[in-house]
CSV table of C-alpha atoms in Angstrom, one decimal:
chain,number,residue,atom,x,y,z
Y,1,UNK,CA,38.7,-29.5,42.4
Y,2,UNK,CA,36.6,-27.1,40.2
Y,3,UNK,CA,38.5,-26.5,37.0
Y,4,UNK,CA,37.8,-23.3,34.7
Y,5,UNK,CA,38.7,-23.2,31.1
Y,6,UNK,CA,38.7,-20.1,29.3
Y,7,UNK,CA,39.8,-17.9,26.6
Y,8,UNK,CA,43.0,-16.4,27.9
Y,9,UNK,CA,43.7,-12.3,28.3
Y,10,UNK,CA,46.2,-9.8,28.6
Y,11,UNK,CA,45.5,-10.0,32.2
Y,12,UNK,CA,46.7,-14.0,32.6
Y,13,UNK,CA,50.1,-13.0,30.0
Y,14,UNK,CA,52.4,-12.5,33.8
Y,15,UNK,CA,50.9,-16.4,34.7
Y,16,UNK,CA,51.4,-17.5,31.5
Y,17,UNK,CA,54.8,-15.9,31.7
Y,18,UNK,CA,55.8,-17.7,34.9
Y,19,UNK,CA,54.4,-21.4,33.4
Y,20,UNK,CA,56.9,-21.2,30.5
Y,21,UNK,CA,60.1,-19.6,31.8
Y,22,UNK,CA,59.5,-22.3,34.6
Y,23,UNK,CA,59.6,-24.6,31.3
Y,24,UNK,CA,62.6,-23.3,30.0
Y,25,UNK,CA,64.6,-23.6,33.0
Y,26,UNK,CA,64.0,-26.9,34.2
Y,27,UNK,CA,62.7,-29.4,31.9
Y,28,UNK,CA,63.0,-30.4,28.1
Y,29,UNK,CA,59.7,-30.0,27.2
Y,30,UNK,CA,60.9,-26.2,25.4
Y,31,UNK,CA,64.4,-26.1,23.8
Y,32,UNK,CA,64.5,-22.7,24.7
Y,33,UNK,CA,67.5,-21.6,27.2
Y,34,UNK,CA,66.8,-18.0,27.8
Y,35,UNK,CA,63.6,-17.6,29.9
Y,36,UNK,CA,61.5,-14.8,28.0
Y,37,UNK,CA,60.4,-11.4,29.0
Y,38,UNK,CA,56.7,-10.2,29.6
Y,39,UNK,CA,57.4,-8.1,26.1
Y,40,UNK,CA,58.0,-11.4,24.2
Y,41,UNK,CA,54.8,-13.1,25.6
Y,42,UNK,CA,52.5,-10.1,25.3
Y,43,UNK,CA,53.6,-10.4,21.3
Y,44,UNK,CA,53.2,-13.7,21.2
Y,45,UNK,CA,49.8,-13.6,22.2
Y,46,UNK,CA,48.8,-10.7,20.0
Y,47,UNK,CA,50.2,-12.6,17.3
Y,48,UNK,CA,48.2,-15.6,18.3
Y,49,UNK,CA,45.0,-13.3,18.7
Y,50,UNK,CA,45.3,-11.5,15.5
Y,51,UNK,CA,45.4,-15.1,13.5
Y,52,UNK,CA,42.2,-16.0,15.4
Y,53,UNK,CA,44.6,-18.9,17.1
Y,54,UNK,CA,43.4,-19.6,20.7
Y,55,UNK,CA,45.0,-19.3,24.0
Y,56,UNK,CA,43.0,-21.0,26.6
Y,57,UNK,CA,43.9,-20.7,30.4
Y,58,UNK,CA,42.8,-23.8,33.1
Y,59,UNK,CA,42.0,-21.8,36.3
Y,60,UNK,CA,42.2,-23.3,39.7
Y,61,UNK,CA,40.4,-21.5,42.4
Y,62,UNK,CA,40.9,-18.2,40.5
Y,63,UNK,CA,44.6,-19.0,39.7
Y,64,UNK,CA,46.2,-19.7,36.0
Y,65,UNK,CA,47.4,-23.5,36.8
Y,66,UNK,CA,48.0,-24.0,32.7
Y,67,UNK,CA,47.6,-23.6,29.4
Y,68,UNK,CA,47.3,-24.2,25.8
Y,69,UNK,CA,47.4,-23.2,22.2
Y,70,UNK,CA,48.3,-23.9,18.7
Y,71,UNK,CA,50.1,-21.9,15.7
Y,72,UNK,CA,50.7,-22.9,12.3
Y,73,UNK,CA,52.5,-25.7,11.6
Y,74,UNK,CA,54.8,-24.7,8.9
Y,75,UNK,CA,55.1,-21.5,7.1
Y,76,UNK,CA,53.8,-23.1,3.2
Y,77,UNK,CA,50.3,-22.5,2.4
Y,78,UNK,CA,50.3,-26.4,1.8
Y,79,UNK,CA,50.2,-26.9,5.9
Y,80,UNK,CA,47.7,-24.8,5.8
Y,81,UNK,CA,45.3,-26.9,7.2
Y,82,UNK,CA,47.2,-28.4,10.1
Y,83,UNK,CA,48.7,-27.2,13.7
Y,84,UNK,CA,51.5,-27.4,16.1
Y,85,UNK,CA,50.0,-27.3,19.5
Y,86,UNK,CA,51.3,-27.0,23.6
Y,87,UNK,CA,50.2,-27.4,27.0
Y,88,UNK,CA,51.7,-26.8,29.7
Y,89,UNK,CA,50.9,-27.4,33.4
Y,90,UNK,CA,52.2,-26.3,36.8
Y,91,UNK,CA,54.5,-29.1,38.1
Y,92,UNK,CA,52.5,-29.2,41.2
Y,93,UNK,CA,49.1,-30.6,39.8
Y,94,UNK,CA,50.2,-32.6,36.5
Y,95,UNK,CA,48.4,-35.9,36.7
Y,96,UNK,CA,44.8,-34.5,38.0
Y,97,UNK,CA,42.8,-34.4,34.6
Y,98,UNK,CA,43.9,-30.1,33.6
Y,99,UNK,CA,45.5,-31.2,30.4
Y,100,UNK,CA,43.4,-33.3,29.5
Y,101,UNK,CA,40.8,-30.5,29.9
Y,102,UNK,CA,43.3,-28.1,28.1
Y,103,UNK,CA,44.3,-31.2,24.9
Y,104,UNK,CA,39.9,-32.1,24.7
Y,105,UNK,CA,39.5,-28.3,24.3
Y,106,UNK,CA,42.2,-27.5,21.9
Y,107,UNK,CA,41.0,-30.8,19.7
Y,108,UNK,CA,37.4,-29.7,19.6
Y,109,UNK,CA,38.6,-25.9,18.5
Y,110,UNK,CA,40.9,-26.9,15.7
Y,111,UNK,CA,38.1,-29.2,14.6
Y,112,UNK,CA,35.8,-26.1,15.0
Y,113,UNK,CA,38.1,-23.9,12.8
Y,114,UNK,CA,38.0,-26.3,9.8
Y,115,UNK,CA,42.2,-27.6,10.7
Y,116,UNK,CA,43.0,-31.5,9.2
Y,117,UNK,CA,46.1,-32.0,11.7
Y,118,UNK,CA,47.3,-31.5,15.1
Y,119,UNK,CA,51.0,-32.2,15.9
Y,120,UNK,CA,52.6,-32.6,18.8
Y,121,UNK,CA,56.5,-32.3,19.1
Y,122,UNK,CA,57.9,-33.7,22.5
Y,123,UNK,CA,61.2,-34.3,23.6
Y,124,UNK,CA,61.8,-38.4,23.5
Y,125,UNK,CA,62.7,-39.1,26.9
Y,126,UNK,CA,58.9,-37.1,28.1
Y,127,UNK,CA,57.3,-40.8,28.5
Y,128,UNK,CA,54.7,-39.5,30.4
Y,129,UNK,CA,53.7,-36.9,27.3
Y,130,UNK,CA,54.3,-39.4,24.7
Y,131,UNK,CA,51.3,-41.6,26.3
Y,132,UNK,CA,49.7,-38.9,27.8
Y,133,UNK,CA,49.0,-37.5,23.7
Y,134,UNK,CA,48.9,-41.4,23.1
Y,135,UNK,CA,45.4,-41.3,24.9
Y,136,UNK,CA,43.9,-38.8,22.8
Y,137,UNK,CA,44.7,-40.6,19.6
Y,138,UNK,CA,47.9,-39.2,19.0
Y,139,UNK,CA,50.5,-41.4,17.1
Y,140,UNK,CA,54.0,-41.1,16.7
Y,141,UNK,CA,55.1,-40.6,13.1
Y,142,UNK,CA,58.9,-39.9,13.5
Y,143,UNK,CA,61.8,-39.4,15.3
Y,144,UNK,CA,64.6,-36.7,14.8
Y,145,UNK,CA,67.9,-37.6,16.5
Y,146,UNK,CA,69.7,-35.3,18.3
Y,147,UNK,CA,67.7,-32.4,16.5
Y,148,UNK,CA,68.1,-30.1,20.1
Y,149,UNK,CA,70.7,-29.8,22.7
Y,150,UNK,CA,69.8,-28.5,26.4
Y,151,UNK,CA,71.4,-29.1,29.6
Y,152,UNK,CA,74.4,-30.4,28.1
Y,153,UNK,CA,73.0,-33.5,26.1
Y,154,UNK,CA,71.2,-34.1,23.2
Y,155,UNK,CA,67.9,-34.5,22.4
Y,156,UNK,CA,65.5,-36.5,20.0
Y,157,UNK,CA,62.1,-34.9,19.1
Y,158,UNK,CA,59.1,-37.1,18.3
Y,159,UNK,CA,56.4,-35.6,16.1
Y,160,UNK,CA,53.0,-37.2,17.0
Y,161,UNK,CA,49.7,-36.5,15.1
Y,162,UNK,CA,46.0,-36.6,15.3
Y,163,UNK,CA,44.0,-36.5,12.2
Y,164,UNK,CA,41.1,-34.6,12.9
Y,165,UNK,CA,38.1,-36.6,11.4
């Protein structure tokens, strides 16, 4: 399985598209209900371009199987220094080592770009992200209860953290 990490384009957005409306309609792992239109992504990524924030795509014998980012954490120049990042995955190949690839290359950017922080928020009952960020140094630092409510329950959100050293 040869595995290709690269900076995303406008070219991947339709891929990217497909990864998280799958996301929004099936799992917890986005509080979103409304899946969101090609529009909506395409502005998300020029927001994300024009901030210098990377979006990097895992390809998979030329096919987008995943992908990651980070934004800002919090709108106060005080979190200035740390990130809220996501990676996502195509249900079909979670579990063979893409986001890892995706988490390692995200770390070693924020690192790059001078950021203190990386948070991860994941929906409690997501055991298998919880250890999966767990690996990678991630800690749990909190718990919100019943902070979001999807497919008729509610749900707790763990914020995890990495201090980049």
């Amino acid at each position: 399985m040869s595995i290709i990490l690269r900076p995303a384009t406008t070219n991947d957005l339709q891929r990217i598209l497909e990864i998280v409306n799958h996301s929004i309609l099936h799992t917890t792992a986005n509080y979103s209900y409304e899946i969101q239109t090609l529009e909506v992504q395409t502005k998300w990524f020029e927001d994300k371009m024009s901030k210098n924030l990377p979006v990097v795509v895992a390809e998979l014998d030329g096919e987008v199987v995943g992908f990651g980012s980070y934004g800002q954490f919090r709108e106060k120049i005080g979190y200035q220094y740390t990130v809220e990042h996501s990676v996502y995955v195509v249900d079909n190949i979670v579990g063979k080592g893409i986001g890892s690839k995706l988490l390692t290359e995200l770390i070693r950017l924020a690192k790059e770009q001078g950021y203190h922080v990386m948070i991860g928020a994941i929906d409690a009952d997501n055991a298998g992200s919880i250890s999966f960020h767990e690996k990678f140094g991630f800690v749990a630092t909190g718990t919100i209860r019943e902070v979001g409510y999807k497919f008729d329950h509610w749900l707790d959100l763990v914020f995890m953290q990495l201090i980049l050293v």
